[in-house]
Short mmCIF file of C-alpha atoms in Angstrom, two decimals:
data_model
loop_
_atom_site.label_atom_id
_atom_site.label_comp_id
_atom_site.label_asym_id
_atom_site.label_seq_id
_atom_site.Cartn_x
_atom_site.Cartn_y
_atom_site.Cartn_z
CA MET A 1 -33.67 -0.93 30.75
CA SER A 2 -29.95 -1.02 29.84
CA ALA A 3 -30.09 -4.78 29.57
CA GLU A 4 -33.18 -4.60 27.40
CA LEU A 5 -31.57 -2.03 25.12
CA SER A 6 -28.24 -3.79 24.68
CA PHE A 7 -27.22 -4.23 21.07
CA LEU A 8 -27.37 -8.03 21.17
CA ASP A 9 -30.82 -8.09 22.76
CA LEU A 10 -32.15 -5.54 20.29
CA PHE A 11 -30.76 -7.59 17.41
CA LEU A 12 -32.33 -10.80 18.71
CA GLN A 13 -35.69 -9.07 19.24
CA ALA A 14 -35.71 -7.54 15.75
CA SER A 15 -37.84 -8.97 12.96
CA ILE A 16 -36.32 -11.35 10.43
CA LEU A 17 -36.14 -8.66 7.75
CA VAL A 18 -34.39 -6.16 10.04
CA LYS A 19 -31.94 -8.89 11.10
CA ALA A 20 -31.23 -9.62 7.44
CA VAL A 21 -30.60 -5.91 6.83
CA MET A 22 -28.22 -5.69 9.79
CA LEU A 23 -26.31 -8.81 8.74
CA THR A 24 -26.06 -7.55 5.17
CA LEU A 25 -24.66 -4.22 6.31
CA LEU A 26 -22.26 -5.97 8.68
CA GLY A 27 -21.05 -8.11 5.76
CA PHE A 28 -20.60 -4.99 3.61
CA SER A 29 -18.61 -3.32 6.36
CA ILE A 30 -16.29 -6.29 6.93
CA ALA A 31 -15.71 -6.72 3.18
CA CYS A 32 -15.00 -3.00 2.77
CA TRP A 33 -12.46 -2.90 5.57
CA ALA A 34 -10.67 -5.93 4.13
CA MET A 35 -10.54 -4.23 0.73
CA ILE A 36 -9.41 -0.94 2.28
CA PHE A 37 -6.37 -2.55 3.89
CA GLN A 38 -5.59 -4.49 0.70
CA ARG A 39 -5.89 -1.43 -1.58
CA ARG A 40 -3.85 0.67 0.81
CA LYS A 41 -1.03 -1.86 0.70
CA THR A 42 -1.20 -2.17 -3.09
CA LEU A 43 -1.21 1.58 -3.78
CA ARG A 44 1.60 2.20 -1.33
CA ALA A 45 3.70 -0.46 -3.05
CA ALA A 46 2.91 1.10 -6.45
CA ARG A 47 4.05 4.55 -5.28
CA GLU A 48 7.25 3.16 -3.80
CA GLN A 49 7.97 1.18 -6.97
CA LEU A 50 7.34 4.26 -9.11
CA GLN A 51 9.86 6.29 -7.13
CA THR A 52 12.47 3.53 -7.13
CA PHE A 53 12.18 2.82 -10.85
CA GLU A 54 12.22 6.48 -11.89
CA ASP A 55 15.34 7.08 -9.80
CA LYS A 56 17.05 4.19 -11.58
CA PHE A 57 15.71 5.15 -15.02
CA TRP A 58 16.79 8.78 -14.82
CA SER A 59 20.17 7.95 -13.29
CA GLY A 60 21.45 7.27 -16.81
CA ALA A 61 21.27 3.48 -16.68
CA ASP A 62 21.59 1.62 -19.97
CA LEU A 63 18.07 0.91 -21.20
CA THR A 64 18.92 -2.53 -22.58
CA LYS A 65 20.47 -3.62 -19.29
CA LEU A 66 17.54 -2.17 -17.37
CA TYR A 67 15.10 -4.02 -19.64
CA ASN A 68 16.94 -7.32 -19.17
CA GLU A 69 16.97 -6.81 -15.42
CA VAL A 70 13.28 -6.01 -15.15
CA SER A 71 12.01 -8.56 -17.68
CA ALA A 72 13.88 -11.35 -15.89
CA ARG A 73 11.54 -11.01 -12.91
CA SER A 74 8.69 -13.44 -12.52
CA HIS A 75 6.09 -10.75 -11.78
CA ILE A 76 6.18 -7.37 -13.52
CA HIS A 77 3.70 -4.68 -12.58
CA GLY A 78 3.28 -0.94 -12.26
CA ILE A 79 5.57 1.38 -14.18
CA GLU A 80 7.93 -1.50 -14.89
CA SER A 81 5.18 -3.13 -16.93
CA LEU A 82 4.92 -0.01 -19.10
CA PHE A 83 8.68 0.13 -19.59
CA VAL A 84 8.96 -3.54 -20.53
CA ALA A 85 6.00 -3.37 -22.93
CA GLY A 86 7.36 -0.25 -24.61
CA PHE A 87 10.96 -1.36 -24.91
CA LYS A 88 9.95 -4.84 -26.10
CA GLU A 89 7.79 -3.39 -28.87
CA PHE A 90 10.51 -0.89 -29.73
CA ALA A 91 13.09 -3.66 -30.12
CA ARG A 92 10.67 -5.79 -32.15
CA LEU A 93 9.89 -2.99 -34.60
CA ARG A 94 13.54 -2.15 -35.05
CA LYS A 95 14.35 -5.78 -35.86
CA SER A 96 11.61 -5.75 -38.49
CA HIS A 97 13.72 -3.16 -40.37
CA ILE A 98 11.11 -0.42 -40.27
CA SER A 99 12.94 2.72 -41.35
CA THR A 100 10.33 5.30 -40.37
CA PRO A 101 11.01 6.58 -36.81
CA GLN A 102 7.42 7.76 -36.33
CA ILE A 103 6.01 4.30 -37.02
CA ILE A 104 8.34 2.81 -34.44
CA VAL A 105 7.45 5.42 -31.85
CA ASP A 106 3.72 5.11 -32.50
CA GLY A 107 3.86 1.33 -32.12
CA THR A 108 5.84 1.67 -28.92
CA HIS A 109 3.38 4.20 -27.54
CA ARG A 110 0.41 1.95 -28.33
CA ALA A 111 2.04 -0.96 -26.51
CA MET A 112 2.60 1.19 -23.45
CA ARG A 113 -0.96 2.51 -23.65
CA VAL A 114 -2.32 -1.05 -23.47
CA ALA A 115 -0.05 -1.79 -20.51
CA LEU A 116 -1.20 1.44 -18.82
CA SER A 117 -4.84 0.45 -19.22
CA ARG A 118 -4.17 -2.91 -17.59
CA GLU A 119 -2.27 -1.36 -14.69
CA VAL A 120 -5.01 1.21 -14.02
CA ASP A 121 -7.62 -1.55 -14.06
CA GLU A 122 -5.54 -3.42 -11.50
CA LEU A 123 -5.15 -0.34 -9.30
CA GLU A 124 -8.90 0.31 -9.41
CA THR A 125 -9.78 -3.21 -8.25
CA HIS A 126 -12.48 -3.14 -5.52
CA LEU A 127 -13.05 0.61 -5.88
CA PRO A 128 -16.43 0.17 -7.64
CA PHE A 129 -17.56 -2.08 -4.77
CA MET A 130 -16.59 0.61 -2.23
CA ALA A 131 -18.51 3.20 -4.23
CA THR A 132 -21.55 0.93 -4.35
CA VAL A 133 -21.44 0.26 -0.60
CA GLY A 134 -21.06 3.97 0.12
CA SER A 135 -24.06 4.75 -2.07
CA ILE A 136 -26.57 2.08 -1.07
CA SER A 137 -25.74 1.28 2.58
CA PRO A 138 -27.58 4.29 4.07
CA TYR A 139 -30.68 3.41 2.05
CA ILE A 140 -30.53 -0.23 3.07
CA GLY A 141 -30.22 0.84 6.70
CA LEU A 142 -33.08 3.32 6.28
CA PHE A 143 -35.23 0.58 4.78
CA GLY A 144 -34.58 -1.59 7.85
CA THR A 145 -35.41 1.34 10.13
CA VAL A 146 -38.68 2.14 8.35
CA TRP A 147 -39.71 -1.50 8.40
CA GLY A 148 -38.85 -1.90 12.08
CA ILE A 149 -40.68 1.26 13.14
CA MET A 150 -43.66 0.30 11.04
CA ASN A 151 -43.88 -3.08 12.77
CA SER A 152 -43.48 -1.40 16.17
CA PHE A 153 -46.40 0.93 15.56
CA ILE A 154 -48.55 -1.87 14.16
CA ALA A 155 -47.91 -3.92 17.30
CA LEU A 156 -48.47 -0.84 19.42
CA GLY A 157 -51.84 -0.17 17.81
CA ALA A 158 -53.07 -3.57 18.94
CA GLN A 159 -52.61 -2.57 22.60
CA GLU A 160 -55.10 -0.51 24.53
CA GLN A 161 -52.52 1.38 26.57
CA ALA A 162 -48.97 2.23 25.36
CA THR A 163 -45.99 3.29 27.43
CA LEU A 164 -42.51 4.51 26.54
CA ALA A 165 -41.05 1.24 27.77
CA GLN A 166 -43.09 -0.60 25.18
CA VAL A 167 -42.21 1.73 22.30
CA ALA A 168 -38.50 2.32 22.99
CA PRO A 169 -37.07 -1.17 22.27
CA GLY A 170 -38.80 -1.48 18.90
CA ILE A 171 -37.74 1.97 17.74
CA ALA A 172 -34.21 1.47 19.06
CA GLU A 173 -33.73 -1.82 17.22
CA ALA A 174 -35.00 -0.17 14.06
CA LEU A 175 -32.64 2.81 14.38
CA ILE A 176 -29.67 0.46 14.73
CA ALA A 177 -30.16 -0.45 11.07
CA THR A 178 -29.65 3.18 10.05
CA ALA A 179 -26.61 3.47 12.29
CA MET A 180 -25.10 0.34 10.74
CA GLY A 181 -25.82 1.71 7.27
CA LEU A 182 -23.86 4.84 8.07
CA PHE A 183 -21.13 2.79 9.74
CA ALA A 184 -20.67 0.84 6.50
CA ALA A 185 -21.06 3.81 4.13
CA ILE A 186 -18.80 6.45 5.70
CA PRO A 187 -15.51 4.48 5.63
CA ALA A 188 -16.35 3.18 2.15
CA VAL A 189 -16.91 6.68 0.74
CA MET A 190 -13.80 8.10 2.43
CA ALA A 191 -11.63 5.22 1.22
CA TYR A 192 -13.05 5.41 -2.30
CA ASN A 193 -12.31 9.14 -2.60
CA ARG A 194 -8.82 8.76 -1.18
CA PHE A 195 -7.87 5.76 -3.28
CA THR A 196 -9.33 7.29 -6.43
CA HIS A 197 -7.11 10.33 -5.87
CA HIS A 198 -4.04 8.10 -5.48
CA VAL A 199 -4.93 6.12 -8.61
CA GLU A 200 -5.31 9.34 -10.61
CA LYS A 201 -1.90 10.57 -9.44
CA LEU A 202 -0.29 7.25 -10.36
CA GLU A 203 -2.01 7.26 -13.76
CA ASN A 204 -0.73 10.79 -14.42
CA SER A 205 2.79 9.75 -13.42
CA TYR A 206 2.60 6.70 -15.68
CA GLY A 207 1.32 8.86 -18.54
CA ASN A 208 4.15 11.37 -18.08
CA PHE A 209 6.68 8.55 -18.11
CA MET A 210 5.16 7.19 -21.32
CA GLU A 211 5.55 10.53 -23.06
CA GLU A 212 9.09 11.04 -21.83
CA PHE A 213 10.13 7.50 -22.68
CA SER A 214 8.60 7.83 -26.15
CA SER A 215 10.57 11.05 -26.70
CA ILE A 216 13.80 9.31 -25.71
CA LEU A 217 13.14 6.44 -28.09
CA GLN A 218 12.18 8.85 -30.87
CA ARG A 219 15.42 10.79 -30.49
CA GLN A 220 17.39 7.55 -30.46
CA THR A 221 15.64 6.28 -33.60
CA THR A 222 16.09 9.60 -35.41
CA ASN A 223 19.79 9.76 -34.61
CA GLU A 224 20.35 6.23 -35.84
CA SER A 225 18.49 6.88 -39.05
#
């Protein structure tokens, strides 16, 4: 009985539709785990970069030197992208001889807002897919289970005498689809909730930096005018 009810044997004995359901859920699970490790690495790097940059920014470093240092890099992302976008727009507006400080600050803030939107979109990459997998996987698995059990009972009805040994393999192979649906959905939902929380915290930190940086630039513009 243990050999008959092994996972591989149950998979091979399943109908084509149930096999397709199992393979689909297995593909979802593998893709989700790959995305989980990738998102975890990306968000950790973003948090570390945020801490490093803020320490340097608030240490009293010259903003022009800091801008030249950051903008010289080949790849700019995270909070550095907001800083570069804001300072670049600030310098451009000042060179255009705009005398109104509020216009300069508003333009700088809009540039940073666009950069923030791009960074949040980058941080949220793959999260919609995780949410989708977490939502639909149990239903896909349940569909495979219902179909498998239905076929088992149809085949059982064609026999004059039924035993538990005849019913058990068909029901077991059908229930595996539900188990695989939960196996794919649970990590996806947990990862989605956790990563969404981290993205929200980063977005709040970026937003706070934008407001503080805008205030610094506004004071600087007002003093010069």
